[in-house]
Coordinates of C-alpha atoms and ligand atoms in Angstrom, one line a residue:
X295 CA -37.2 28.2 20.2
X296 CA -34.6 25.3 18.5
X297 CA -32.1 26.9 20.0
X298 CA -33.2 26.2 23.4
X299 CA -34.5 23.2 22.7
X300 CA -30.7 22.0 21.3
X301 CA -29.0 24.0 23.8
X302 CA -30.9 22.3 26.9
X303 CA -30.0 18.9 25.4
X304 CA -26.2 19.3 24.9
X305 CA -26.1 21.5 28.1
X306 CA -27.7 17.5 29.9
X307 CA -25.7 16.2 27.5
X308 CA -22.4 17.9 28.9
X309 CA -21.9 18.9 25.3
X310 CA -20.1 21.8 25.4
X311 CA -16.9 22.2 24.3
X312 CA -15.7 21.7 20.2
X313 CA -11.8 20.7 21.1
X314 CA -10.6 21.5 17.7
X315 CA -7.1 21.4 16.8
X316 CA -6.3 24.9 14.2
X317 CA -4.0 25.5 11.9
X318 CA -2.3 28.6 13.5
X319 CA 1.0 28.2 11.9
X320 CA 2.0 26.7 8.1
X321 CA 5.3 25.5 7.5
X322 CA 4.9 22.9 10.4
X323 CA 2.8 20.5 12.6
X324 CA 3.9 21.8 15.9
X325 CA 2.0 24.6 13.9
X326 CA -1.4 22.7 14.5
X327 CA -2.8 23.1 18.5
X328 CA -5.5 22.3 20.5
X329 CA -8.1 24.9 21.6
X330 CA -11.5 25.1 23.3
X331 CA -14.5 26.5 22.1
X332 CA -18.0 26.1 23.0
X333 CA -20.2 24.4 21.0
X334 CA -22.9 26.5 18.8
X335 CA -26.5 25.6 18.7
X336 CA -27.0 24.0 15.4
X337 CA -28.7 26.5 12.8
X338 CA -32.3 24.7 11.3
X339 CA -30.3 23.1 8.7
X340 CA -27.2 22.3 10.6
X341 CA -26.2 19.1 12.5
X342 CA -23.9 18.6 15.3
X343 CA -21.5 15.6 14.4
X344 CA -19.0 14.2 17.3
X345 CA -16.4 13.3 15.1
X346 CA -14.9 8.9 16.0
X347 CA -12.0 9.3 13.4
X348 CA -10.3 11.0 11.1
X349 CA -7.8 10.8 8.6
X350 CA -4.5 12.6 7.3
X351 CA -4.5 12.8 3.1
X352 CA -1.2 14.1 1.2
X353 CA -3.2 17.1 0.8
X354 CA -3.0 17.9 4.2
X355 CA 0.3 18.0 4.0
X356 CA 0.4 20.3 1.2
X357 CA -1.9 22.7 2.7
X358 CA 0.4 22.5 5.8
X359 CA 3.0 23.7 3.4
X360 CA 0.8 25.9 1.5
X361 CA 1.9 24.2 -1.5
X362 CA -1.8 23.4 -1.7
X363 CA -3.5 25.0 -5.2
X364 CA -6.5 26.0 -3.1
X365 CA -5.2 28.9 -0.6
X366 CA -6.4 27.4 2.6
X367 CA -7.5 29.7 5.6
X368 CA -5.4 30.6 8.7
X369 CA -6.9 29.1 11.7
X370 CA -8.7 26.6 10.0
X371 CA -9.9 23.3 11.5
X372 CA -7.5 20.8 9.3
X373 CA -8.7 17.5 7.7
X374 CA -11.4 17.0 5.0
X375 CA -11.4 13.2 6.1
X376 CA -13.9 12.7 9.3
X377 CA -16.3 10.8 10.5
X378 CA -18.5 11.0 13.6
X379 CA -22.2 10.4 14.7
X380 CA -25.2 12.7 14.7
X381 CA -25.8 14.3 18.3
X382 CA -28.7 16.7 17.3
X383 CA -30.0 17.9 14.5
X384 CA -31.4 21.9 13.8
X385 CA -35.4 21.9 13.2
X386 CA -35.6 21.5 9.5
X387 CA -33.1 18.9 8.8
X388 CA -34.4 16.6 7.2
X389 CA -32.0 13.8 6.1
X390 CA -30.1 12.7 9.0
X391 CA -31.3 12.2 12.6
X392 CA -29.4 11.8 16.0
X393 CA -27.1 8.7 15.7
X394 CA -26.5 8.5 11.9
X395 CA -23.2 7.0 11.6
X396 CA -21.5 10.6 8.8
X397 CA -19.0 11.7 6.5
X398 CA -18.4 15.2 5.5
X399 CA -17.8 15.5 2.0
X400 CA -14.3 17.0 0.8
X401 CA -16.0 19.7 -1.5
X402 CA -18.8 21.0 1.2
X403 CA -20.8 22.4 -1.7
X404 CA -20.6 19.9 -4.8
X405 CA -23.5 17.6 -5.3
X406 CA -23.7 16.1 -8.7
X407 CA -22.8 17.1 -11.8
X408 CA -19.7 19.2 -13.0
X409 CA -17.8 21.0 -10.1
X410 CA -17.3 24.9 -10.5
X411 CA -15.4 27.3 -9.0
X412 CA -18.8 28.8 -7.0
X413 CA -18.6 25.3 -5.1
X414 CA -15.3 24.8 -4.6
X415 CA -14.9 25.3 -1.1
X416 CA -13.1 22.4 0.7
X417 CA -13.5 21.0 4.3
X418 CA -10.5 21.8 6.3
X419 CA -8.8 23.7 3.6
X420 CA -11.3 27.1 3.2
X421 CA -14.2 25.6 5.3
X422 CA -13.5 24.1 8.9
X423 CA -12.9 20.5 8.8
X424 CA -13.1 17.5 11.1
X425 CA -10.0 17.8 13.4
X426 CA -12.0 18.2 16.8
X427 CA -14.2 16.4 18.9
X428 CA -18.0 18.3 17.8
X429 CA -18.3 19.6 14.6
X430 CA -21.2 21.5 13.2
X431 CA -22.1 20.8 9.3
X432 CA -25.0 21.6 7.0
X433 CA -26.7 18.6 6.6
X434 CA -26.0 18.8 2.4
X435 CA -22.2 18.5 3.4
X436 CA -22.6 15.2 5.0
X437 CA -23.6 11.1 3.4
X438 CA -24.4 8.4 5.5
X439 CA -21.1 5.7 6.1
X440 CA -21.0 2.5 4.8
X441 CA -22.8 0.3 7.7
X442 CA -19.8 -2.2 6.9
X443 CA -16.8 -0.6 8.4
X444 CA -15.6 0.9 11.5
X445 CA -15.2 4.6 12.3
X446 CA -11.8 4.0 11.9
X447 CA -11.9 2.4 8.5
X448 CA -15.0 4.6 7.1
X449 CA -12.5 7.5 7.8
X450 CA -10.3 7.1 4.8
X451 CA -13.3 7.8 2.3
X452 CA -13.9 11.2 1.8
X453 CA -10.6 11.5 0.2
X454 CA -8.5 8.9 -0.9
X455 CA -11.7 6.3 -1.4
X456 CA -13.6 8.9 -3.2
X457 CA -10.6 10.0 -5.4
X458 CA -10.2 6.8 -6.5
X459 CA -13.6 6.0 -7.6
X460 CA -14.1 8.8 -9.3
X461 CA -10.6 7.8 -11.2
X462 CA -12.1 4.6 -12.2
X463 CA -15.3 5.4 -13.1
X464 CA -16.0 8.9 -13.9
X465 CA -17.3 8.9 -17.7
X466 CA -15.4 6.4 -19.3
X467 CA -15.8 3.5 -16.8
X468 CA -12.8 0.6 -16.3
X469 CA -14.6 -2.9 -17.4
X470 CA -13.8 -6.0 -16.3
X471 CA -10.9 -6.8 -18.4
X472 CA -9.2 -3.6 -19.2
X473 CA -5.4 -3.1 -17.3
X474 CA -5.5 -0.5 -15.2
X475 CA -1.9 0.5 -13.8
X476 CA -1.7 2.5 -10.8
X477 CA 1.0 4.2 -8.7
X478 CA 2.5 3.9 -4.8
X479 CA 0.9 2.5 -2.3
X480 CA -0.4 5.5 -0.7
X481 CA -4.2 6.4 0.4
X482 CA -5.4 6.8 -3.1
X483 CA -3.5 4.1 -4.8
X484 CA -4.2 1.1 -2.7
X485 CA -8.2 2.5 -2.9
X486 CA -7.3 1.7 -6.5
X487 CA -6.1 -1.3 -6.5
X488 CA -9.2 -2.5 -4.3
X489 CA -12.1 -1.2 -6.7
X490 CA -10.0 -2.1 -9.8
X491 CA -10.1 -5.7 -8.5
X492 CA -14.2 -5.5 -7.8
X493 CA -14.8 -4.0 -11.4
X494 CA -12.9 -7.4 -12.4
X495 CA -9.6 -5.5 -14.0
X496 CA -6.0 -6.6 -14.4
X497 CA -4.0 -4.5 -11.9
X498 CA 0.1 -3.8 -12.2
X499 CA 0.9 -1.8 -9.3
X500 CA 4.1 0.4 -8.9
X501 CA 5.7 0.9 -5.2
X502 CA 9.0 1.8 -4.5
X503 CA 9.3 -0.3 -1.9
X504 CA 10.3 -4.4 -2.3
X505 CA 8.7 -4.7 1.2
X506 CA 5.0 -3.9 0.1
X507 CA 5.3 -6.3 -2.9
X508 CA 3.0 -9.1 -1.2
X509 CA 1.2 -6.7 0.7
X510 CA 0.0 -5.0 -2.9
X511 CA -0.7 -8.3 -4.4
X512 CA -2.9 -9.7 -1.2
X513 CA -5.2 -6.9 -2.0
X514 CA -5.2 -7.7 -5.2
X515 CA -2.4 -6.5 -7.7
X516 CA -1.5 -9.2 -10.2
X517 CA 1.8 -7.8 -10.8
X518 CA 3.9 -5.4 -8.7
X519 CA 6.9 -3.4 -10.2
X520 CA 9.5 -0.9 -8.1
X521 CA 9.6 1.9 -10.2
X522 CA 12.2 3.2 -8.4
X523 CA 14.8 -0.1 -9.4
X524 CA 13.6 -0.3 -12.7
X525 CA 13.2 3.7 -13.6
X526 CA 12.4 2.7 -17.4
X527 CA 9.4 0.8 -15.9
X528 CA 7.3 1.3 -18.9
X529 CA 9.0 -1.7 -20.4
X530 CA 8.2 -4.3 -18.0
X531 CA 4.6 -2.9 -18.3
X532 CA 4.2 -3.3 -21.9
X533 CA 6.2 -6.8 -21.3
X534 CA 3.3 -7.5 -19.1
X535 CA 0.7 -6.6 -21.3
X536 CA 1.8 -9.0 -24.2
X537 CA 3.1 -5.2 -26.1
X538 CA -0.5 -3.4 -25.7
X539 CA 0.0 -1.6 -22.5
X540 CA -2.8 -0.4 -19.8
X541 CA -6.1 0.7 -20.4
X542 CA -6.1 3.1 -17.8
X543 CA -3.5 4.9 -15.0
X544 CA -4.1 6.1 -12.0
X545 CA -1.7 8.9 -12.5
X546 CA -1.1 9.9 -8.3
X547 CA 2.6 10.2 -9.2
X548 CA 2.2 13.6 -11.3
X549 CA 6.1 14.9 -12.7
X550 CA 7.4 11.7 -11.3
X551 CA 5.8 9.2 -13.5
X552 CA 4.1 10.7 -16.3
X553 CA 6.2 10.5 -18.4
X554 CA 6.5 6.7 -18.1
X555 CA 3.1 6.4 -17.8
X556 CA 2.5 7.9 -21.4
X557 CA 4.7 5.3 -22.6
X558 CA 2.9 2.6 -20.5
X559 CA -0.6 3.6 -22.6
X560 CA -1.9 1.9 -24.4
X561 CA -3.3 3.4 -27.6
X562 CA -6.7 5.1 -27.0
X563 CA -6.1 4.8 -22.9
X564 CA -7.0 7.1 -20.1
X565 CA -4.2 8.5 -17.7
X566 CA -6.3 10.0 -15.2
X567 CA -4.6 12.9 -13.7
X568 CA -4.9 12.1 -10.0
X569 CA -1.7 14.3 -9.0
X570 CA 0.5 17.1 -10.9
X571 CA 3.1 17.0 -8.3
X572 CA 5.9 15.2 -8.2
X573 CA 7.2 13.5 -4.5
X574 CA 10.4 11.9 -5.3
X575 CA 12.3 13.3 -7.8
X576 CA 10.0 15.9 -9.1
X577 CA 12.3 15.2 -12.4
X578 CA 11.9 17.3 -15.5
X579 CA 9.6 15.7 -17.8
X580 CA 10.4 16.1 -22.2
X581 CA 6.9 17.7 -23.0
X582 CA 8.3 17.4 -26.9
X583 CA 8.3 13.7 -27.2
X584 CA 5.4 13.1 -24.9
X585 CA 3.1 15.3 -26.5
X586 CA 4.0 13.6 -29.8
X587 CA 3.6 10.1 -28.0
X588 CA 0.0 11.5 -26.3
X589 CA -1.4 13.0 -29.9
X590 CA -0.3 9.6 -31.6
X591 CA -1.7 7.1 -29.2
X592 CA -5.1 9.3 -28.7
X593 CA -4.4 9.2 -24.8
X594 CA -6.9 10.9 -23.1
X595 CA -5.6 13.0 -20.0
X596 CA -8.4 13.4 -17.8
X597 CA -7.7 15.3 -14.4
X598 CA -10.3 14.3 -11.4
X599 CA -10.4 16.3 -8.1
X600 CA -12.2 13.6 -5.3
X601 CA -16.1 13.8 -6.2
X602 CA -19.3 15.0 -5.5
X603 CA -21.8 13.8 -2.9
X604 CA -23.7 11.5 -5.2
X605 CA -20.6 9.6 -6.2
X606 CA -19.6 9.4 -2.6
X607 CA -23.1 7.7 -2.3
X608 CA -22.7 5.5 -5.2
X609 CA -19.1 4.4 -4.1
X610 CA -20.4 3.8 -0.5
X611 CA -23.5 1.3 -1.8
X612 CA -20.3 -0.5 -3.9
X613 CA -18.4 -0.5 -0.3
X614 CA -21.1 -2.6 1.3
X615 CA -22.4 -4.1 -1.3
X616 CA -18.5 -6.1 -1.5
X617 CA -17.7 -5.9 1.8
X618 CA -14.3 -4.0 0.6
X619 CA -12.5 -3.2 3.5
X620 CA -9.9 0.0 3.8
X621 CA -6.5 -0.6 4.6
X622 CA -5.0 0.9 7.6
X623 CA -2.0 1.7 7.8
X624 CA -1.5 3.2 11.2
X625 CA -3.8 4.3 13.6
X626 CA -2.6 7.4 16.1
X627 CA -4.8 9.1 19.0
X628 CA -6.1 12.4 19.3
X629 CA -3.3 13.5 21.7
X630 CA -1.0 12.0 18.7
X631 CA -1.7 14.5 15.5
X632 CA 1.5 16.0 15.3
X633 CA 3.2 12.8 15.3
X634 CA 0.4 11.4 13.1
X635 CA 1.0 14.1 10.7
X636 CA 5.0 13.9 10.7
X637 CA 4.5 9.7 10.1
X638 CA 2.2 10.3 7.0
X639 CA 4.6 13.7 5.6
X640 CA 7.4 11.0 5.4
X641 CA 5.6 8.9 2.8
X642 CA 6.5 5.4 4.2
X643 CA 2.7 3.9 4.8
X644 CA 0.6 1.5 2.8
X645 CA -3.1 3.0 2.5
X646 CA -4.1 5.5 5.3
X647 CA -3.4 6.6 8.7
X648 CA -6.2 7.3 11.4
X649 CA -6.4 9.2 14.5
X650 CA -9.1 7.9 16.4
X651 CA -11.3 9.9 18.8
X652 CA -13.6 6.6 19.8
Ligands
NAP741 N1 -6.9 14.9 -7.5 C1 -7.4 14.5 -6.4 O1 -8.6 14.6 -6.1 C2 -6.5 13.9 -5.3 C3 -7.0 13.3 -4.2 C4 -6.2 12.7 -3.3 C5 -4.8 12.7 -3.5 N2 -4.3 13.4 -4.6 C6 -2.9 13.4 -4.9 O2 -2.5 12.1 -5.2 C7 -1.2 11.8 -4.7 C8 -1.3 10.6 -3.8 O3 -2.1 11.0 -2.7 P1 -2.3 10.0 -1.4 O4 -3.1 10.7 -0.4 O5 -2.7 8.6 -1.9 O6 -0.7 9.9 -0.9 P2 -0.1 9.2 0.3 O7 -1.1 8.3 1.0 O8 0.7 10.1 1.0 O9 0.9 8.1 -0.5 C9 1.9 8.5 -1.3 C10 2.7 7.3 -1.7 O10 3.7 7.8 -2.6 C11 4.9 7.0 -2.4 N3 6.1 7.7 -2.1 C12 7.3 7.3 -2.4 N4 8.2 8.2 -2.0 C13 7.6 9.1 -1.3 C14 8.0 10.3 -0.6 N5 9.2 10.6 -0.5 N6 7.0 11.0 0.0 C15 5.7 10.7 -0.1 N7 5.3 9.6 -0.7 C16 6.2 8.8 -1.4 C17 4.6 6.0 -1.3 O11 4.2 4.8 -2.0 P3 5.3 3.6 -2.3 O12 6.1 3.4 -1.0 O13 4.5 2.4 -2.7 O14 6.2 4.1 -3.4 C18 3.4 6.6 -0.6 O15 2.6 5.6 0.0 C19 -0.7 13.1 -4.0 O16 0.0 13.9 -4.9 C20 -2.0 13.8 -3.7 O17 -1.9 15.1 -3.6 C21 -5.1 14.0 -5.5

């Protein structure tokens, strides 16, 4: 009987076509095209979402590549990051209703606590993400959007907002006070910098780019460093730090950095592990001496993988609560995700880029 009921309505509602865009081909974005489906009848716990915006992470990238640890599916809808509003809803939803402002959440499955392998399945990796005009999600994939930003700038959380929270938080929380070093100037990184400042800590940003210095100190950063001049940038950090060094890194340089970010540590620090790969040099790191340096200092490594749906909750009650505001980089259309997808591969943006459907 639902089905009719949903199917009349998005039949008057001239609701029915998806338009996703697959992943038919790795290796490239000309690899990624535009199809037509029709759009299925949401099952009793399903909504149907028309997506605003979306977003392109690094890991999209990867998966593109299949350099992604997570074997992603063959004709996948791409993109974790989406956003849209609630069309119609299957008979026993019962948290959203039609015109909820959603996210998906990158791991489908993972609600609170620890993440396992049982719930490990990601949006637009093994699970169809949010490239494509309707969507259908189980309601328990989805949280409400911060009622403070646009499509466009709620886009960037599921990802890059999320991973950045959970870096700073997590279960050794940054204080207000504490340094907390962090790396680029990409989606993640500039999330950083943002809820590092709201927590009330000192922030020494890295970018290897002159031309994002004020950029990275407007949001916030109280001291910028190119770590591509100064390779041996561990120096000027503990310079900075009056000899101590930072608190805590937001490690989303992986092979690249760590090794300077070990020496950047201060003793009893986190590095959270945001990244094991390298993008610029991938250089080969001396495990020997850092180990020795990590054992002595008592440096705890922790990794972090985005979050769970309750921390996506929590991070979005911060959002509005300070009115923090994503930065946007670029935003393409939904004719433009090849180009989209090219800009962000070449690594030159500050925060994210957005293709918007709205
Ligand atoms: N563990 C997790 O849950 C998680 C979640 C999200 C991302 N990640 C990882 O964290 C890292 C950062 O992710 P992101 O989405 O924030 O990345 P992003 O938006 O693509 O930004 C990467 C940043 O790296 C710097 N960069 C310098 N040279 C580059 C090059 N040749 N190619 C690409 N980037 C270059 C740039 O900053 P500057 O110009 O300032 O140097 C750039 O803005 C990635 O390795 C990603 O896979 C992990």
């Amino acid at each position: 009987m639902f089905a009719d009921v949903a199917g009349v309505g998005l039949h008057q509602q001239n609701i029915t076509i998806m338009k996703p865009y697959i992943l038919e081909k790795f290796g490239s974005a000309d690899g990624i095209i535009l199809t037509e489906s029709p759009v299925p009848n949401p099952g009793p716990n399903q909504v149907l979402v028309k997506i605003k915006a979306v977003s392109i992470a690094r890991r999209d990238i990867y998966i593109l590549n299949q350099v992604y640890p997570l074997p992603p599916r063959q004709g996948i809808i791409p993109l974790s990051e989406g956003v849209g509003e609630v069309v119609t809803t299957g008979a026993s939803v019962v948290r959203f209703k039609t015109g909820d402002r959603v996210a998906g959440n990158y791991f489908a499955n993972w609600r609170d606590g620890q993440i396992d392998m049982d719930i490990a399945d990601q949006l637009g990796c093994t699970l169809d993400g949010m490239l494509a005009e309707y969507v259908v999600l189980n309601e328990e994939w989805l949280v409400k959007i911060p009622a403070n930003l646009t499509w466009e700038e709620a886009a960037t959380l599921p990802c890059a907002a999320l991973t950045a929270w959970s870096a700073l938080t997590g279960p050794r929380p940054v204080l207000a006070g504490d340094t907390v070093l962090t790396i680029g100037s990409g989606g993640v990184a500039v999330f950083a910098v943002q809820f590092a400042k709201m927590i009330g800590a000192r922030v020494i940003a890295l970018t290897s780019k002159n031309s994002k210095f004020n950029a990275l100190r407007a949001l916030g950063a109280d001291e910028v460093i190119n770590y591509i001049d100064d390779p041996d940038w561990h120096t000027r950090v503990k310079e900075l730090t009056g000899g101590r060094g930072v608190s805590r890194v937001i490690e989303t340089g992986g092979i690249d950095t760590f090794e300077q970010s070990v020496k950047a540590a201060a003793f009893g620090a986190e590095i959270t592990l945001v990244s094991s790969a390298g993008v610029v040099n991938n250089s080969q790191v001396m495990l020997k001496s850092m180990l020795g340096t990590v054992f002595v200092k008592l440096i705890n490594i922790r990794p972090v993988f985005v979050g769970s749906r309750r921390s996506f909750e929590a991070m979005n009650r911060a959002i509005e609560a300070w009115n923090i505001k994503p930065v946007i980089d670029k935003i393409y259309t939904f004719k433009q995700v090849k180009e989209a997808y090219k800009y962000v591969a070449a690594g030159t943006q500050l925060g994210k880029v957005i293709i918007t459907l709205n």
